[in-house]
PDB file of C-alpha atoms in Angstrom:
ATOM      1  CA  UNK R   1       0.050  -0.091  -0.015  1.00 38.00           C
ATOM      2  CA  UNK R   2       2.629   2.388   0.945  1.00 39.00           C
ATOM      3  CA  UNK R   3       2.032   6.229   0.209  1.00 41.00           C
ATOM      4  CA  UNK R   4       0.156   5.380  -2.880  1.00 42.00           C
ATOM      5  CA  UNK R   5      -3.220   4.703  -1.700  1.00 43.00           C
ATOM      6  CA  UNK R   6      -4.375   3.455  -5.220  1.00 41.00           C
ATOM      7  CA  UNK R   7      -2.466   0.245  -4.393  1.00 41.00           C
ATOM      8  CA  UNK R   8      -5.455  -0.910  -2.115  1.00 42.00           C
ATOM      9  CA  UNK R   9      -8.216  -0.300  -4.906  1.00 40.00           C
ATOM     10  CA  UNK R  10      -7.081  -2.900  -7.398  1.00 43.00           C
ATOM     11  CA  UNK R  11      -7.183  -6.360  -6.314  1.00 47.00           C
ATOM     12  CA  UNK R  12      -4.046  -8.542  -6.681  1.00 50.00           C
ATOM     13  CA  UNK R  13      -3.171 -10.374  -9.768  1.00 51.00           C
ATOM     14  CA  UNK R  14      -4.623 -13.855  -9.819  1.00 55.00           C
ATOM     15  CA  UNK R  15      -1.545 -16.159  -9.562  1.00 57.00           C
ATOM     16  CA  UNK R  16      -3.390 -19.222 -10.308  1.00 60.00           C
ATOM     17  CA  UNK R  17      -4.824 -17.648 -13.653  1.00 66.00           C
ATOM     18  CA  UNK R  18      -1.432 -16.358 -14.597  1.00 67.00           C
ATOM     19  CA  UNK R  19       0.376 -19.549 -13.877  1.00 71.00           C
ATOM     20  CA  UNK R  20      -2.233 -21.319 -15.967  1.00 73.00           C
ATOM     21  CA  UNK R  21      -1.650 -18.945 -18.800  1.00 77.00           C
ATOM     22  CA  UNK R  22       1.901 -20.322 -18.797  1.00 79.00           C
ATOM     23  CA  UNK R  23       1.218 -24.054 -18.932  1.00 77.00           C
ATOM     24  CA  UNK R  24       1.421 -24.415 -22.753  1.00 86.00           C
ATOM     25  CA  UNK R  25       4.961 -24.919 -23.677  1.00 88.00           C
ATOM     26  CA  UNK R  26       5.278 -22.246 -26.756  1.00 88.00           C
ATOM     27  CA  UNK R  27       3.600 -19.505 -24.763  1.00 89.00           C
ATOM     28  CA  UNK R  28       5.869 -19.925 -21.828  1.00 89.00           C
ATOM     29  CA  UNK R  29       9.026 -20.022 -24.086  1.00 90.00           C
ATOM     30  CA  UNK R  30       7.628 -16.652 -25.893  1.00 90.00           C
ATOM     31  CA  UNK R  31       7.151 -15.253 -22.245  1.00 90.00           C
ATOM     32  CA  UNK R  32      10.613 -15.934 -21.330  1.00 89.00           C
ATOM     33  CA  UNK R  33      11.994 -14.437 -24.626  1.00 91.00           C
ATOM     34  CA  UNK R  34      10.068 -11.242 -24.253  1.00 91.00           C
ATOM     35  CA  UNK R  35      11.254 -10.722 -20.518  1.00 87.00           C
ATOM     36  CA  UNK R  36      14.929 -11.384 -21.578  1.00 86.00           C
ATOM     37  CA  UNK R  37      14.829  -8.943 -24.606  1.00 88.00           C
ATOM     38  CA  UNK R  38      14.853  -5.916 -22.395  1.00 83.00           C
ATOM     39  CA  UNK R  39      12.788  -4.115 -25.144  1.00 89.00           C
ATOM     40  CA  UNK R  40       9.392  -4.358 -26.721  1.00 92.00           C
ATOM     41  CA  UNK R  41       9.325  -7.295 -29.431  1.00 93.00           C
ATOM     42  CA  UNK R  42       7.102  -7.836 -32.338  1.00 93.00           C
ATOM     43  CA  UNK R  43       5.061 -11.071 -33.035  1.00 93.00           C
ATOM     44  CA  UNK R  44       7.274 -12.046 -35.859  1.00 94.00           C
ATOM     45  CA  UNK R  45      10.308 -11.961 -33.422  1.00 94.00           C
ATOM     46  CA  UNK R  46       8.384 -13.766 -30.727  1.00 94.00           C
ATOM     47  CA  UNK R  47       7.255 -16.332 -33.425  1.00 94.00           C
ATOM     48  CA  UNK R  48      10.823 -17.002 -34.575  1.00 94.00           C
ATOM     49  CA  UNK R  49      12.078 -17.479 -31.001  1.00 92.00           C
ATOM     50  CA  UNK R  50      10.045 -20.716 -30.800  1.00 91.00           C
ATOM     51  CA  UNK R  51       9.628 -21.747 -34.350  1.00 93.00           C
ATOM     52  CA  UNK R  52       5.967 -21.252 -34.688  1.00 94.00           C
ATOM     53  CA  UNK R  53       3.651 -18.976 -37.328  1.00 94.00           C
ATOM     54  CA  UNK R  54       3.057 -15.485 -36.785  1.00 93.00           C
ATOM     55  CA  UNK R  55      -0.672 -16.248 -36.640  1.00 93.00           C
ATOM     56  CA  UNK R  56      -0.129 -18.857 -33.766  1.00 93.00           C
ATOM     57  CA  UNK R  57       2.450 -16.593 -32.045  1.00 93.00           C
ATOM     58  CA  UNK R  58      -0.299 -13.536 -31.960  1.00 93.00           C
ATOM     59  CA  UNK R  59      -2.785 -15.911 -30.366  1.00 93.00           C
ATOM     60  CA  UNK R  60      -0.406 -16.973 -27.378  1.00 91.00           C
ATOM     61  CA  UNK R  61       0.827 -13.681 -26.923  1.00 93.00           C
ATOM     62  CA  UNK R  62      -2.727 -12.008 -26.818  1.00 91.00           C
ATOM     63  CA  UNK R  63      -3.369 -14.870 -24.208  1.00 90.00           C
ATOM     64  CA  UNK R  64      -0.473 -13.387 -22.131  1.00 91.00           C
ATOM     65  CA  UNK R  65      -1.775  -9.720 -22.399  1.00 91.00           C
ATOM     66  CA  UNK R  66      -5.343 -11.162 -20.998  1.00 88.00           C
ATOM     67  CA  UNK R  67      -3.524 -12.779 -18.009  1.00 85.00           C
ATOM     68  CA  UNK R  68      -1.694  -9.536 -17.371  1.00 84.00           C
ATOM     69  CA  UNK R  69       1.693 -11.047 -17.974  1.00 87.00           C
ATOM     70  CA  UNK R  70       2.342  -8.663 -21.110  1.00 91.00           C
ATOM     71  CA  UNK R  71       1.104  -5.391 -22.146  1.00 91.00           C
ATOM     72  CA  UNK R  72       0.954  -4.364 -25.764  1.00 91.00           C
ATOM     73  CA  UNK R  73       0.944  -1.221 -28.010  1.00 88.00           C
ATOM     74  CA  UNK R  74       1.600  -0.402 -31.477  1.00 88.00           C
ATOM     75  CA  UNK R  75       4.900   1.037 -32.747  1.00 75.00           C
ATOM     76  CA  UNK R  76       8.331   0.402 -34.223  1.00 66.00           C
ATOM     77  CA  UNK R  77      10.873  -1.252 -32.118  1.00 57.00           C
ATOM     78  CA  UNK R  78      13.814   1.455 -31.034  1.00 54.00           C
ATOM     79  CA  UNK R  79      12.375   4.223 -32.919  1.00 50.00           C
ATOM     80  CA  UNK R  80       9.968   7.195 -32.042  1.00 51.00           C
ATOM     81  CA  UNK R  81       6.362   6.496 -32.786  1.00 53.00           C
ATOM     82  CA  UNK R  82       5.248   7.507 -36.218  1.00 53.00           C
ATOM     83  CA  UNK R  83       1.953   8.012 -38.213  1.00 55.00           C
ATOM     84  CA  UNK R  84       0.743   4.910 -40.030  1.00 54.00           C
ATOM     85  CA  UNK R  85       0.159   1.381 -39.692  1.00 68.00           C
ATOM     86  CA  UNK R  86       3.026  -0.128 -37.300  1.00 81.00           C
ATOM     87  CA  UNK R  87       3.505  -3.370 -35.694  1.00 83.00           C
ATOM     88  CA  UNK R  88       2.050  -4.558 -32.508  1.00 90.00           C
ATOM     89  CA  UNK R  89       4.786  -4.786 -29.772  1.00 94.00           C
ATOM     90  CA  UNK R  90       4.837  -6.680 -26.561  1.00 94.00           C
ATOM     91  CA  UNK R  91       6.728  -6.059 -23.177  1.00 92.00           C
ATOM     92  CA  UNK R  92       6.447  -7.584 -19.777  1.00 89.00           C
ATOM     93  CA  UNK R  93       4.124  -5.840 -16.989  1.00 86.00           C
ATOM     94  CA  UNK R  94       5.597  -5.365 -13.556  1.00 79.00           C
ATOM     95  CA  UNK R  95       3.098  -8.105 -12.282  1.00 72.00           C
ATOM     96  CA  UNK R  96       4.787 -10.303  -9.760  1.00 65.00           C
ATOM     97  CA  UNK R  97       3.093 -13.913  -9.438  1.00 64.00           C
ATOM     98  CA  UNK R  98       2.736 -15.974  -6.221  1.00 61.00           C
ATOM     99  CA  UNK R  99       0.542 -19.022  -5.824  1.00 57.00           C
ATOM    100  CA  UNK R 100       0.031 -20.056  -2.358  1.00 58.00           C
ATOM    101  CA  UNK R 101      -2.997 -22.322  -1.572  1.00 57.00           C
ATOM    102  CA  UNK R 102      -4.407 -21.254   0.923  1.00 57.00           C
ATOM    103  CA  UNK R 103      -3.709 -17.786  -0.389  1.00 66.00           C
ATOM    104  CA  UNK R 104      -1.411 -15.696   1.584  1.00 68.00           C
ATOM    105  CA  UNK R 105      -0.641 -11.898   1.378  1.00 70.00           C
ATOM    106  CA  UNK R 106       2.264 -10.996   3.297  1.00 74.00           C
ATOM    107  CA  UNK R 107       2.960  -8.003   0.664  1.00 79.00           C
ATOM    108  CA  UNK R 108      -0.089  -6.303   2.065  1.00 82.00           C
ATOM    109  CA  UNK R 109       0.748  -6.678   5.784  1.00 84.00           C
ATOM    110  CA  UNK R 110       4.477  -5.710   4.707  1.00 84.00           C
ATOM    111  CA  UNK R 111       3.221  -2.207   3.094  1.00 86.00           C
ATOM    112  CA  UNK R 112       1.088  -1.314   6.219  1.00 87.00           C
ATOM    113  CA  UNK R 113       3.848  -1.855   8.577  1.00 86.00           C
ATOM    114  CA  UNK R 114       6.290  -0.054   6.273  1.00 86.00           C
ATOM    115  CA  UNK R 115       3.997   3.039   6.129  1.00 86.00           C
ATOM    116  CA  UNK R 116       3.432   2.618  10.099  1.00 86.00           C
ATOM    117  CA  UNK R 117       7.149   2.860  10.592  1.00 83.00           C
ATOM    118  CA  UNK R 118       7.488   6.021   7.813  1.00 85.00           C
ATOM    119  CA  UNK R 119       4.535   7.710   9.754  1.00 81.00           C
ATOM    120  CA  UNK R 120       5.296   6.930  13.124  1.00 76.00           C
ATOM    121  CA  UNK R 121       5.054  10.129  15.416  1.00 70.00           C
ATOM    122  CA  UNK R 122       6.228  11.211  18.794  1.00 67.00           C
ATOM    123  CA  UNK R 123       4.185   9.589  21.787  1.00 73.00           C
ATOM    124  CA  UNK R 124       2.913   6.582  19.680  1.00 77.00           C
ATOM    125  CA  UNK R 125       4.199   3.283  19.708  1.00 83.00           C
ATOM    126  CA  UNK R 126       5.061   1.573  16.252  1.00 84.00           C
ATOM    127  CA  UNK R 127       2.178  -1.082  17.059  1.00 87.00           C
ATOM    128  CA  UNK R 128      -0.300   1.821  17.590  1.00 90.00           C
ATOM    129  CA  UNK R 129       0.454   3.525  14.538  1.00 91.00           C
ATOM    130  CA  UNK R 130       0.229   0.066  12.471  1.00 91.00           C
ATOM    131  CA  UNK R 131      -3.515  -0.278  13.596  1.00 93.00           C
ATOM    132  CA  UNK R 132      -4.144   3.536  12.908  1.00 93.00           C
ATOM    133  CA  UNK R 133      -2.605   3.194   9.390  1.00 93.00           C
ATOM    134  CA  UNK R 134      -4.541  -0.194   8.915  1.00 94.00           C
ATOM    135  CA  UNK R 135      -7.903   1.493   9.664  1.00 95.00           C
ATOM    136  CA  UNK R 136      -7.069   4.649   7.399  1.00 94.00           C
ATOM    137  CA  UNK R 137      -6.154   2.285   4.538  1.00 93.00           C
ATOM    138  CA  UNK R 138      -9.276   0.092   4.872  1.00 94.00           C
ATOM    139  CA  UNK R 139     -11.710   3.141   5.152  1.00 96.00           C
ATOM    140  CA  UNK R 140      -9.953   4.729   1.883  1.00 95.00           C
ATOM    141  CA  UNK R 141     -10.525   1.403   0.131  1.00 94.00           C
ATOM    142  CA  UNK R 142     -14.028   1.327   1.181  1.00 96.00           C
ATOM    143  CA  UNK R 143     -14.422   5.029   0.202  1.00 96.00           C
ATOM    144  CA  UNK R 144     -13.200   4.103  -3.305  1.00 95.00           C
ATOM    145  CA  UNK R 145     -15.459   0.967  -3.487  1.00 94.00           C
ATOM    146  CA  UNK R 146     -18.392   2.963  -2.728  1.00 95.00           C
ATOM    147  CA  UNK R 147     -17.640   6.017  -5.054  1.00 95.00           C
ATOM    148  CA  UNK R 148     -17.065   3.258  -7.848  1.00 94.00           C
ATOM    149  CA  UNK R 149     -20.330   1.322  -7.244  1.00 93.00           C
ATOM    150  CA  UNK R 150     -22.591   4.369  -5.917  1.00 94.00           C
ATOM    151  CA  UNK R 151     -24.743   1.839  -4.159  1.00 93.00           C
ATOM    152  CA  UNK R 152     -26.943   4.137  -2.099  1.00 93.00           C
ATOM    153  CA  UNK R 153     -27.788   3.155   1.630  1.00 94.00           C
ATOM    154  CA  UNK R 154     -26.051  -0.049   2.358  1.00 93.00           C
ATOM    155  CA  UNK R 155     -27.814  -2.129   5.174  1.00 92.00           C
ATOM    156  CA  UNK R 156     -26.368  -5.393   6.465  1.00 92.00           C
ATOM    157  CA  UNK R 157     -27.184  -7.748   3.898  1.00 93.00           C
ATOM    158  CA  UNK R 158     -26.345  -5.861   0.857  1.00 93.00           C
ATOM    159  CA  UNK R 159     -23.464  -4.158   2.468  1.00 93.00           C
ATOM    160  CA  UNK R 160     -21.717  -7.523   3.246  1.00 94.00           C
ATOM    161  CA  UNK R 161     -22.469  -8.822  -0.217  1.00 93.00           C
ATOM    162  CA  UNK R 162     -20.371  -5.950  -1.430  1.00 92.00           C
ATOM    163  CA  UNK R 163     -17.738  -6.642   1.204  1.00 94.00           C
ATOM    164  CA  UNK R 164     -17.490 -10.149  -0.056  1.00 92.00           C
ATOM    165  CA  UNK R 165     -15.946  -9.139  -3.325  1.00 89.00           C
ATOM    166  CA  UNK R 166     -13.058  -7.396  -1.672  1.00 91.00           C
ATOM    167  CA  UNK R 167     -12.490 -10.092   0.969  1.00 92.00           C
ATOM    168  CA  UNK R 168     -12.583 -12.857  -2.137  1.00 89.00           C
ATOM    169  CA  UNK R 169      -9.794 -10.722  -3.822  1.00 86.00           C
ATOM    170  CA  UNK R 170      -7.421 -10.411  -0.861  1.00 86.00           C
ATOM    171  CA  UNK R 171      -7.797 -14.057  -0.108  1.00 85.00           C
ATOM    172  CA  UNK R 172      -9.871 -14.225   3.047  1.00 90.00           C
ATOM    173  CA  UNK R 173     -12.180 -16.841   1.815  1.00 90.00           C
ATOM    174  CA  UNK R 174     -15.557 -15.450   2.916  1.00 92.00           C
ATOM    175  CA  UNK R 175     -18.217 -17.654   4.018  1.00 92.00           C
ATOM    176  CA  UNK R 176     -21.763 -16.635   4.507  1.00 91.00           C
ATOM    177  CA  UNK R 177     -23.429 -18.637   7.503  1.00 89.00           C
ATOM    178  CA  UNK R 178     -26.379 -16.141   7.343  1.00 87.00           C
ATOM    179  CA  UNK R 179     -27.564 -13.215   5.429  1.00 88.00           C
ATOM    180  CA  UNK R 180     -25.944 -10.729   7.960  1.00 89.00           C
ATOM    181  CA  UNK R 181     -22.608 -12.521   8.742  1.00 93.00           C
ATOM    182  CA  UNK R 182     -19.543 -13.354   7.303  1.00 94.00           C
ATOM    183  CA  UNK R 183     -16.953 -15.718   8.573  1.00 94.00           C
ATOM    184  CA  UNK R 184     -13.456 -15.678   6.819  1.00 93.00           C
ATOM    185  CA  UNK R 185     -12.133 -19.126   6.316  1.00 90.00           C
ATOM    186  CA  UNK R 186      -8.553 -18.211   5.523  1.00 89.00           C
ATOM    187  CA  UNK R 187      -5.962 -15.555   7.263  1.00 87.00           C
ATOM    188  CA  UNK R 188      -4.179 -14.452   4.406  1.00 86.00           C
ATOM    189  CA  UNK R 189      -1.566 -12.985   7.068  1.00 86.00           C
ATOM    190  CA  UNK R 190      -0.667 -16.568   8.129  1.00 83.00           C
ATOM    191  CA  UNK R 191       2.031 -17.562   9.667  1.00 79.00           C
ATOM    192  CA  UNK R 192       2.870 -14.183  10.634  1.00 80.00           C
ATOM    193  CA  UNK R 193      -0.343 -13.779  12.599  1.00 79.00           C
ATOM    194  CA  UNK R 194       0.670 -16.803  14.591  1.00 81.00           C
ATOM    195  CA  UNK R 195       4.242 -14.773  15.553  1.00 85.00           C
ATOM    196  CA  UNK R 196       2.597 -11.800  16.717  1.00 88.00           C
ATOM    197  CA  UNK R 197      -1.205 -12.394  16.858  1.00 89.00           C
ATOM    198  CA  UNK R 198      -1.893  -9.222  19.132  1.00 90.00           C
ATOM    199  CA  UNK R 199      -0.469  -6.857  16.431  1.00 91.00           C
ATOM    200  CA  UNK R 200      -1.534  -8.681  13.205  1.00 90.00           C
ATOM    201  CA  UNK R 201      -5.035  -9.381  14.390  1.00 92.00           C
ATOM    202  CA  UNK R 202      -5.398  -5.838  15.614  1.00 93.00           C
ATOM    203  CA  UNK R 203      -4.178  -4.468  12.158  1.00 92.00           C
ATOM    204  CA  UNK R 204      -6.696  -6.793  10.464  1.00 93.00           C
ATOM    205  CA  UNK R 205      -9.381  -6.020  12.591  1.00 95.00           C
ATOM    206  CA  UNK R 206      -8.570  -2.137  12.004  1.00 96.00           C
ATOM    207  CA  UNK R 207      -8.499  -2.560   8.320  1.00 95.00           C
ATOM    208  CA  UNK R 208     -11.684  -4.386   7.939  1.00 96.00           C
ATOM    209  CA  UNK R 209     -13.460  -2.204  10.407  1.00 96.00           C
ATOM    210  CA  UNK R 210     -12.188   0.545   8.252  1.00 96.00           C
ATOM    211  CA  UNK R 211     -13.151  -0.938   5.103  1.00 96.00           C
ATOM    212  CA  UNK R 212     -17.005  -1.030   6.692  1.00 96.00           C
ATOM    213  CA  UNK R 213     -16.691   2.468   7.613  1.00 97.00           C
ATOM    214  CA  UNK R 214     -15.493   3.896   4.455  1.00 96.00           C
ATOM    215  CA  UNK R 215     -18.505   1.616   2.573  1.00 96.00           C
ATOM    216  CA  UNK R 216     -20.817   2.966   4.859  1.00 96.00           C
ATOM    217  CA  UNK R 217     -22.374  -0.430   5.685  1.00 94.00           C
ATOM    218  CA  UNK R 218     -24.856   0.049   8.669  1.00 94.00           C
ATOM    219  CA  UNK R 219     -25.887  -2.724  11.140  1.00 93.00           C
ATOM    220  CA  UNK R 220     -22.524  -4.615  10.701  1.00 94.00           C
ATOM    221  CA  UNK R 221     -19.180  -4.532  12.875  1.00 95.00           C
ATOM    222  CA  UNK R 222     -16.030  -6.380  12.499  1.00 96.00           C
ATOM    223  CA  UNK R 223     -15.123  -8.190  15.599  1.00 95.00           C
ATOM    224  CA  UNK R 224     -12.323 -10.368  16.766  1.00 93.00           C
ATOM    225  CA  UNK R 225     -13.587 -13.791  17.309  1.00 91.00           C
ATOM    226  CA  UNK R 226     -10.714 -16.270  16.890  1.00 86.00           C
ATOM    227  CA  UNK R 227     -11.420 -19.567  15.640  1.00 84.00           C
ATOM    228  CA  UNK R 228      -8.950 -22.446  15.024  1.00 82.00           C
ATOM    229  CA  UNK R 229      -7.881 -22.407  11.341  1.00 80.00           C
ATOM    230  CA  UNK R 230      -9.970 -19.070  10.237  1.00 86.00           C
ATOM    231  CA  UNK R 231      -9.157 -15.639  10.283  1.00 89.00           C
ATOM    232  CA  UNK R 232      -9.169 -13.861  13.842  1.00 90.00           C
ATOM    233  CA  UNK R 233     -11.859 -11.298  12.374  1.00 94.00           C
ATOM    234  CA  UNK R 234     -15.548 -11.951  11.655  1.00 94.00           C
ATOM    235  CA  UNK R 235     -18.289  -9.378  10.150  1.00 96.00           C
ATOM    236  CA  UNK R 236     -21.602  -9.705  12.294  1.00 93.00           C
ATOM    237  CA  UNK R 237     -24.501  -7.570  13.167  1.00 92.00           C
ATOM    238  CA  UNK R 238     -23.756  -4.702  15.370  1.00 90.00           C
ATOM    239  CA  UNK R 239     -24.075  -5.615  19.003  1.00 73.00           C
ATOM    240  CA  UNK R 240     -26.946  -4.011  20.652  1.00 57.00           C
ATOM    241  CA  UNK R 241     -26.094  -1.487  23.258  1.00 54.00           C
ATOM    242  CA  UNK R 242     -25.639  -2.603  26.761  1.00 49.00           C
ATOM    243  CA  UNK R 243     -28.579  -2.089  29.092  1.00 49.00           C
ATOM    244  CA  UNK R 244     -27.878   1.062  31.470  1.00 49.00           C
ATOM    245  CA  UNK R 245     -29.451  -0.395  34.429  1.00 49.00           C
ATOM    246  CA  UNK R 246     -32.711  -1.648  36.185  1.00 46.00           C
ATOM    247  CA  UNK R 247     -35.252   0.239  38.152  1.00 45.00           C
ATOM    248  CA  UNK R 248     -33.751  -1.253  41.354  1.00 42.00           C
ATOM    249  CA  UNK R 249     -30.547   0.898  40.639  1.00 41.00           C
ATOM    250  CA  UNK R 250     -32.319   3.933  40.297  1.00 40.00           C
ATOM    251  CA  UNK R 251     -31.726   6.102  43.338  1.00 39.00           C
TER     252      UNK R 251
END
């Protein structure tokens, strides 16, 4: 996440889809060729690198673009862009592929901790700052998702449906035991959470609570409810206010 807040608005690249795109041998070899080239390459160059037709190479290259592994544009290799028909060029994206089952997101936790260190002020511990940063980032993500969807008033049931999309994208494996409750079957921060549960669970709780706030979901709260084999946080109906006392306590 770092200082660039847009980093939290885009779900991470699907590692399994990206890896599956490399399952075909010619496609995998062309991808390696494009990465080694150090410059944009044409379809003809990619085709020659593996000994296949230009048409078949174009098919495989476009599949790699669809998977987010390559990007394409029109131009002439090594020269300024000119007017007129130019060849389609391919070059690697900055995507990094990591596949873990169940899904893990250590980079998300690392970015939150890095920002906490960079913004830590006098009189606040690093742990307190990390929780504040997590809440702020979650809220910002919720605000951006709300602005994009423009859903109007969000009650518990519809609000949690929107939440599930983000939770799925970040590897929480949300499950819906009821209309107004979401359990998170996977902790994307494990095994780091097991090493520092108070810190990591606190950050996770703040992040998800901030997301609910930013999305403006009513009637739902994020609570810490540790369950073996699951995420420490659960989304459930807002607890009713505690009773203020009975008539017997009235002076």
